[in-house]
mmCIF file of C-alpha atoms in Angstrom:
data_model
loop_
_atom_site.group_PDB
_atom_site.id
_atom_site.type_symbol
_atom_site.label_atom_id
_atom_site.label_comp_id
_atom_site.label_asym_id
_atom_site.label_seq_id
_atom_site.Cartn_x
_atom_site.Cartn_y
_atom_site.Cartn_z
ATOM 1 C CA SER A 10 94.721 110.742 110.933
ATOM 2 C CA LEU A 11 92.813 108.550 113.324
ATOM 3 C CA GLY A 12 91.643 105.450 111.470
ATOM 4 C CA ARG A 13 94.600 105.417 109.062
ATOM 5 C CA LYS A 14 96.182 102.268 110.493
ATOM 6 C CA GLU A 15 93.092 100.122 109.977
ATOM 7 C CA ALA A 16 91.874 101.862 106.799
ATOM 8 C CA THR A 17 93.247 99.516 104.138
ATOM 9 C CA GLY A 18 92.043 96.313 105.798
ATOM 10 C CA TYR A 19 88.686 97.847 106.681
ATOM 11 C CA GLY A 20 88.320 99.070 103.095
ATOM 12 C CA VAL A 21 88.817 95.527 101.818
ATOM 13 C CA ILE A 22 85.957 94.271 103.977
ATOM 14 C CA ILE A 23 83.630 97.165 103.155
ATOM 15 C CA ASN A 24 84.039 96.042 99.537
ATOM 16 C CA VAL A 25 83.493 92.418 100.536
ATOM 17 C CA ARG A 26 80.310 93.377 102.399
ATOM 18 C CA GLU A 27 78.912 95.113 99.323
ATOM 19 C CA ALA A 28 79.913 92.232 97.031
ATOM 20 C CA LEU A 29 78.164 89.722 99.292
ATOM 21 C CA LYS A 30 74.987 91.792 98.986
ATOM 22 C CA GLU A 31 75.207 91.512 95.193
ATOM 23 C CA LEU A 32 75.802 87.773 95.482
ATOM 24 C CA ASN A 33 72.836 87.431 97.883
ATOM 25 C CA LEU A 34 75.072 85.833 100.492
ATOM 26 C CA ASN A 35 74.673 86.274 104.238
ATOM 27 C CA THR A 36 78.061 87.188 105.730
ATOM 28 C CA GLU A 37 77.380 84.972 108.742
ATOM 29 C CA ASN A 38 77.272 81.943 106.426
ATOM 30 C CA THR A 39 80.610 82.666 104.746
ATOM 31 C CA LEU A 40 84.148 81.440 105.350
ATOM 32 C CA ALA A 41 87.341 83.183 104.245
ATOM 33 C CA SER A 42 91.011 82.354 103.769
ATOM 34 C CA ILE A 43 93.678 85.063 103.712
ATOM 35 C CA GLN A 44 97.238 85.286 102.438
ATOM 36 C CA GLY A 45 99.301 87.445 104.738
ATOM 37 C CA PHE A 46 99.047 88.467 108.377
ATOM 38 C CA GLY A 47 100.362 92.005 108.296
ATOM 39 C CA ASN A 48 98.504 95.265 108.782
ATOM 40 C CA VAL A 49 96.024 94.780 105.917
ATOM 41 C CA ALA A 50 95.133 91.199 106.803
ATOM 42 C CA GLN A 51 94.867 91.813 110.544
ATOM 43 C CA TYR A 52 92.377 94.662 110.216
ATOM 44 C CA ALA A 53 90.501 92.891 107.432
ATOM 45 C CA ILE A 54 90.029 89.918 109.755
ATOM 46 C CA GLU A 55 88.939 92.218 112.581
ATOM 47 C CA LEU A 56 86.159 93.858 110.569
ATOM 48 C CA TYR A 57 85.133 90.640 108.810
ATOM 49 C CA HIS A 58 84.671 88.993 112.210
ATOM 50 C CA GLN A 59 82.683 92.020 113.399
ATOM 51 C CA ILE A 60 80.180 91.653 110.544
ATOM 52 C CA GLY A 61 79.753 87.947 111.234
ATOM 53 C CA GLY A 62 82.188 86.142 108.939
ATOM 54 C CA LYS A 63 84.671 83.448 109.897
ATOM 55 C CA VAL A 64 88.314 83.156 108.779
ATOM 56 C CA ILE A 65 89.614 79.584 108.895
ATOM 57 C CA CYS A 66 93.103 80.026 107.430
ATOM 58 C CA VAL A 67 95.868 82.634 107.193
ATOM 59 C CA SER A 68 99.360 82.382 105.761
ATOM 60 C CA CYS A 69 102.530 84.303 106.515
ATOM 61 C CA TRP A 70 106.284 84.320 106.006
ATOM 62 C CA ASP A 71 108.434 82.561 108.601
ATOM 63 C CA GLN A 72 111.591 84.621 108.995
ATOM 64 C CA GLU A 73 113.481 81.829 110.775
ATOM 65 C CA ASP A 74 112.688 79.069 108.263
ATOM 66 C CA LYS A 75 112.770 81.432 105.246
ATOM 67 C CA THR A 76 109.541 79.985 103.926
ATOM 68 C CA SER A 77 105.816 80.576 104.250
ATOM 69 C CA TYR A 78 103.243 78.541 106.172
ATOM 70 C CA SER A 79 99.466 78.492 106.363
ATOM 71 C CA TYR A 80 97.771 78.275 109.749
ATOM 72 C CA ARG A 81 94.349 76.647 109.753
ATOM 73 C CA LYS A 82 91.720 76.163 112.409
ATOM 74 C CA LYS A 83 88.506 74.745 110.965
ATOM 75 C CA GLU A 84 86.329 76.196 113.715
ATOM 76 C CA GLY A 85 87.758 79.646 112.922
ATOM 77 C CA ILE A 86 90.980 81.419 113.828
ATOM 78 C CA GLY A 87 91.246 83.579 116.936
ATOM 79 C CA LEU A 88 92.595 86.983 115.940
ATOM 80 C CA GLU A 89 93.682 88.028 119.411
ATOM 81 C CA GLU A 90 95.399 84.724 120.175
ATOM 82 C CA LEU A 91 97.357 84.903 116.921
ATOM 83 C CA LEU A 92 98.294 88.547 117.453
ATOM 84 C CA ALA A 93 99.756 87.527 120.821
ATOM 85 C CA ILE A 94 102.243 85.211 119.045
ATOM 86 C CA THR A 95 102.999 87.425 116.020
ATOM 87 C CA ASP A 96 106.133 89.502 115.464
ATOM 88 C CA PRO A 97 105.993 93.145 114.266
ATOM 89 C CA TYR A 98 106.297 91.986 110.636
ATOM 90 C CA GLY A 99 103.254 89.711 110.714
ATOM 91 C CA GLY A 100 105.150 86.464 111.250
ATOM 92 C CA ILE A 101 103.313 83.909 113.403
ATOM 93 C CA GLU A 102 105.381 81.813 115.820
ATOM 94 C CA LYS A 103 104.929 78.312 114.436
ATOM 95 C CA ASN A 104 105.336 76.206 117.586
ATOM 96 C CA ALA A 105 103.117 78.489 119.646
ATOM 97 C CA ALA A 106 100.412 78.265 116.969
ATOM 98 C CA LYS A 107 100.627 74.488 117.044
ATOM 99 C CA GLU A 108 100.104 74.521 120.808
ATOM 100 C CA LEU A 109 96.966 76.615 120.249
ATOM 101 C CA GLY A 110 95.539 73.924 117.992
ATOM 102 C CA TYR A 111 96.404 75.291 114.567
ATOM 103 C CA GLU A 112 97.290 72.988 111.686
ATOM 104 C CA ILE A 113 100.577 74.044 110.101
ATOM 105 C CA LEU A 114 100.279 73.683 106.332
ATOM 106 C CA PRO A 115 102.430 74.644 103.317
ATOM 107 C CA GLY A 116 102.427 78.307 102.370
ATOM 108 C CA GLU A 117 100.122 77.953 99.347
ATOM 109 C CA ALA A 118 97.502 75.967 101.277
ATOM 110 C CA TRP A 119 95.576 79.195 102.010
ATOM 111 C CA LEU A 120 94.578 79.185 98.328
ATOM 112 C CA GLU A 121 93.161 75.652 98.430
ATOM 113 C CA GLN A 122 90.741 76.023 101.344
ATOM 114 C CA ASP A 123 87.051 75.177 100.989
ATOM 115 C CA VAL A 124 85.855 78.747 101.575
ATOM 116 C CA ASP A 125 83.611 81.356 99.968
ATOM 117 C CA ILE A 126 86.127 84.222 99.991
ATOM 118 C CA LEU A 127 89.838 84.438 99.196
ATOM 119 C CA ILE A 128 91.777 87.558 100.184
ATOM 120 C CA PRO A 129 95.341 87.759 98.852
ATOM 121 C CA ALA A 130 96.811 90.451 101.131
ATOM 122 C CA ALA A 131 100.545 89.912 100.841
ATOM 123 C CA MET A 132 102.541 89.994 97.596
ATOM 124 C CA GLU A 133 102.069 90.426 93.873
ATOM 125 C CA ASN A 134 101.716 87.552 91.377
ATOM 126 C CA GLN A 135 100.401 85.045 93.908
ATOM 127 C CA LEU A 136 97.394 83.836 91.902
ATOM 128 C CA LYS A 137 98.926 82.496 88.730
ATOM 129 C CA LYS A 138 98.595 79.989 85.917
ATOM 130 C CA ASP A 139 100.160 77.073 87.809
ATOM 131 C CA ASN A 140 98.047 77.351 90.971
ATOM 132 C CA ILE A 141 94.762 79.079 90.138
ATOM 133 C CA GLU A 142 93.016 75.792 89.331
ATOM 134 C CA ASN A 143 93.724 74.630 92.886
ATOM 135 C CA ILE A 144 91.093 76.956 94.315
ATOM 136 C CA SER A 145 87.925 75.345 95.633
ATOM 137 C CA ASP A 146 84.734 75.276 93.563
ATOM 138 C CA ARG A 147 83.101 76.879 96.615
ATOM 139 C CA VAL A 148 84.997 80.166 96.111
ATOM 140 C CA LYS A 149 82.603 82.889 94.973
ATOM 141 C CA LEU A 150 84.591 86.038 95.749
ATOM 142 C CA ILE A 151 88.221 87.188 95.568
ATOM 143 C CA ALA A 152 89.179 90.536 97.124
ATOM 144 C CA GLU A 153 92.651 91.794 96.254
ATOM 145 C CA GLY A 154 94.049 93.300 99.440
ATOM 146 C CA ALA A 155 97.548 93.213 97.925
ATOM 147 C CA ASN A 156 98.741 95.145 94.885
ATOM 148 C CA GLY A 157 98.815 93.053 91.720
ATOM 149 C CA PRO A 158 98.323 89.613 93.318
ATOM 150 C CA THR A 159 96.752 88.117 90.178
ATOM 151 C CA THR A 160 98.483 87.417 86.874
ATOM 152 C CA PRO A 161 96.617 87.923 83.566
ATOM 153 C CA GLU A 162 96.329 84.146 83.053
ATOM 154 C CA ALA A 163 94.749 83.687 86.481
ATOM 155 C CA ASP A 164 92.547 86.715 85.843
ATOM 156 C CA GLN A 165 91.071 85.010 82.788
ATOM 157 C CA TYR A 166 90.412 81.815 84.744
ATOM 158 C CA ILE A 167 88.615 83.787 87.476
ATOM 159 C CA PHE A 168 86.485 85.549 84.859
ATOM 160 C CA ASP A 169 85.653 82.275 83.063
ATOM 161 C CA LYS A 170 84.632 80.646 86.363
ATOM 162 C CA ASN A 171 82.316 83.581 87.095
ATOM 163 C CA ILE A 172 84.043 84.321 90.410
ATOM 164 C CA PHE A 173 83.324 87.845 91.661
ATOM 165 C CA LEU A 174 86.628 89.751 91.694
ATOM 166 C CA ILE A 175 87.201 92.983 93.615
ATOM 167 C CA PRO A 176 90.331 94.370 91.900
ATOM 168 C CA ASP A 177 93.195 95.847 93.904
ATOM 169 C CA LEU A 178 92.518 99.338 92.551
ATOM 170 C CA LEU A 179 89.207 99.244 94.429
ATOM 171 C CA ALA A 180 89.729 96.636 97.159
ATOM 172 C CA ASN A 181 92.733 98.225 98.866
ATOM 173 C CA ALA A 182 91.857 101.875 98.247
ATOM 174 C CA GLY A 183 90.919 102.457 101.903
ATOM 175 C CA GLY A 184 94.431 103.438 102.931
ATOM 176 C CA VAL A 185 94.966 106.146 100.339
ATOM 177 C CA THR A 186 91.411 107.372 100.897
ATOM 178 C CA VAL A 187 92.149 108.067 104.560
ATOM 179 C CA SER A 188 95.476 109.617 103.569
ATOM 180 C CA TYR A 189 93.380 112.027 101.498
ATOM 181 C CA PHE A 190 91.170 112.615 104.554
ATOM 182 C CA GLU A 191 94.349 113.414 106.466
ATOM 183 C CA GLN A 192 95.235 116.078 103.906
ATOM 184 C CA VAL A 193 91.708 117.498 104.159
ATOM 185 C CA GLN A 194 91.960 117.698 107.959
ATOM 186 C CA SER A 195 95.318 119.437 107.619
ATOM 187 C CA ASN A 196 93.856 121.989 105.213
ATOM 188 C CA MET A 197 90.916 122.559 107.568
ATOM 189 C CA ASN A 198 93.167 122.693 110.635
ATOM 190 C CA TYR A 199 90.530 120.478 112.265
ATOM 191 C CA PHE A 200 90.945 116.959 113.674
ATOM 192 C CA TRP A 201 88.192 114.383 113.031
ATOM 193 C CA GLU A 202 87.243 111.676 115.530
ATOM 194 C CA ARG A 203 87.913 108.063 114.524
ATOM 195 C CA GLU A 204 84.214 107.293 114.036
ATOM 196 C CA GLU A 205 83.884 110.216 111.621
ATOM 197 C CA VAL A 206 86.924 109.095 109.622
ATOM 198 C CA LEU A 207 85.689 105.502 109.354
ATOM 199 C CA GLY A 208 82.172 106.647 108.521
ATOM 200 C CA LYS A 209 83.463 108.778 105.659
ATOM 201 C CA LEU A 210 85.682 105.869 104.553
ATOM 202 C CA ASP A 211 82.664 103.556 104.436
ATOM 203 C CA ALA A 212 80.704 106.081 102.354
ATOM 204 C CA LYS A 213 83.573 106.600 99.873
ATOM 205 C CA ILE A 214 84.366 102.890 99.430
ATOM 206 C CA THR A 215 80.708 101.926 99.111
ATOM 207 C CA SER A 216 80.181 104.606 96.470
ATOM 208 C CA ALA A 217 83.270 103.479 94.549
ATOM 209 C CA PHE A 218 82.161 99.841 94.682
ATOM 210 C CA ILE A 219 78.711 100.690 93.325
ATOM 211 C CA SER A 220 80.243 102.789 90.531
ATOM 212 C CA VAL A 221 82.507 99.952 89.413
ATOM 213 C CA SER A 222 79.819 97.290 89.739
ATOM 214 C CA ASP A 223 77.233 99.286 87.798
ATOM 215 C CA PHE A 224 79.718 100.253 85.062
ATOM 216 C CA ALA A 225 80.871 96.646 84.671
ATOM 217 C CA ARG A 226 77.300 95.370 84.427
ATOM 218 C CA HIS A 227 76.052 97.992 81.988
ATOM 219 C CA ASN A 228 79.074 97.685 79.699
ATOM 220 C CA LYS A 229 79.519 93.907 80.016
ATOM 221 C CA LEU A 230 83.062 94.273 81.349
ATOM 222 C CA ASN A 231 84.882 92.448 84.116
ATOM 223 C CA SER A 232 85.396 94.467 87.274
ATOM 224 C CA ARG A 233 89.130 95.023 86.784
ATOM 225 C CA ILE A 234 88.649 96.622 83.375
ATOM 226 C CA ALA A 235 85.673 98.602 84.669
ATOM 227 C CA ALA A 236 87.698 99.998 87.592
ATOM 228 C CA ASN A 237 90.552 101.000 85.287
ATOM 229 C CA VAL A 238 88.242 102.647 82.750
ATOM 230 C CA ILE A 239 86.586 104.721 85.485
ATOM 231 C CA ALA A 240 89.955 105.678 86.987
ATOM 232 C CA VAL A 241 91.538 106.734 83.683
ATOM 233 C CA ASP A 242 88.408 108.658 82.709
ATOM 234 C CA ARG A 243 88.367 110.554 86.024
ATOM 235 C CA VAL A 244 92.049 111.506 85.741
ATOM 236 C CA ALA A 245 91.585 112.596 82.126
ATOM 237 C CA GLN A 246 88.516 114.638 83.070
ATOM 238 C CA ALA A 247 90.380 116.273 85.977
ATOM 239 C CA CYS A 248 93.252 117.211 83.656
ATOM 240 C CA ASP A 249 90.791 118.697 81.177
ATOM 241 C CA ASP A 250 88.919 120.596 83.878
ATOM 242 C CA ARG A 251 92.207 122.070 85.111
ATOM 243 C CA GLY A 252 93.112 123.192 81.614
#
């Protein structure tokens, strides 16, 4: 399907957009830091920039050094200039980045940036007990682009600090949503244009976000539990409906 490649990253930012509305924050006044520079992160940055936000730091794995680095530019990273020096696996060429004016920092530095939004979009178990307290007091929103990036101990800290969390089940659902659209197109034997795919993606993700947010608020639950309750209930109801 057209739109499938960018769907997961775009879905993350559609969720971020809706969360910022709830937080009464203007996107143009927000800064973000992202772990990872693969498909999800790249398209998340693209859409976040389009709606007015600024990313100041990204991290990625360096295949040559067998370690991770964070790349920071306080005035905001340039997506196109970084893509020009990135390998197919999302690894940024360190020396070339330095020549472009990026600070080369340790891999976990992405987590410590003075930003409003953190987007872990790489691996699981990256926000954990021994590093979660390193996040800035400025952070108001965490959107889980990766699967399972937060441990239960870190989850509790995020909840206690009243940081808005968009759980992975919701945040990175854009990819599988467009895979479903692909199945629908196949069944219809009709090919949708990219704008139609992304428009339907926006509608689905926005609806899902509102469902989770409303359920969490009305039942005094955190968003991760709310998302899981809704998901389990829908599967159970579908099984019952199908006999």
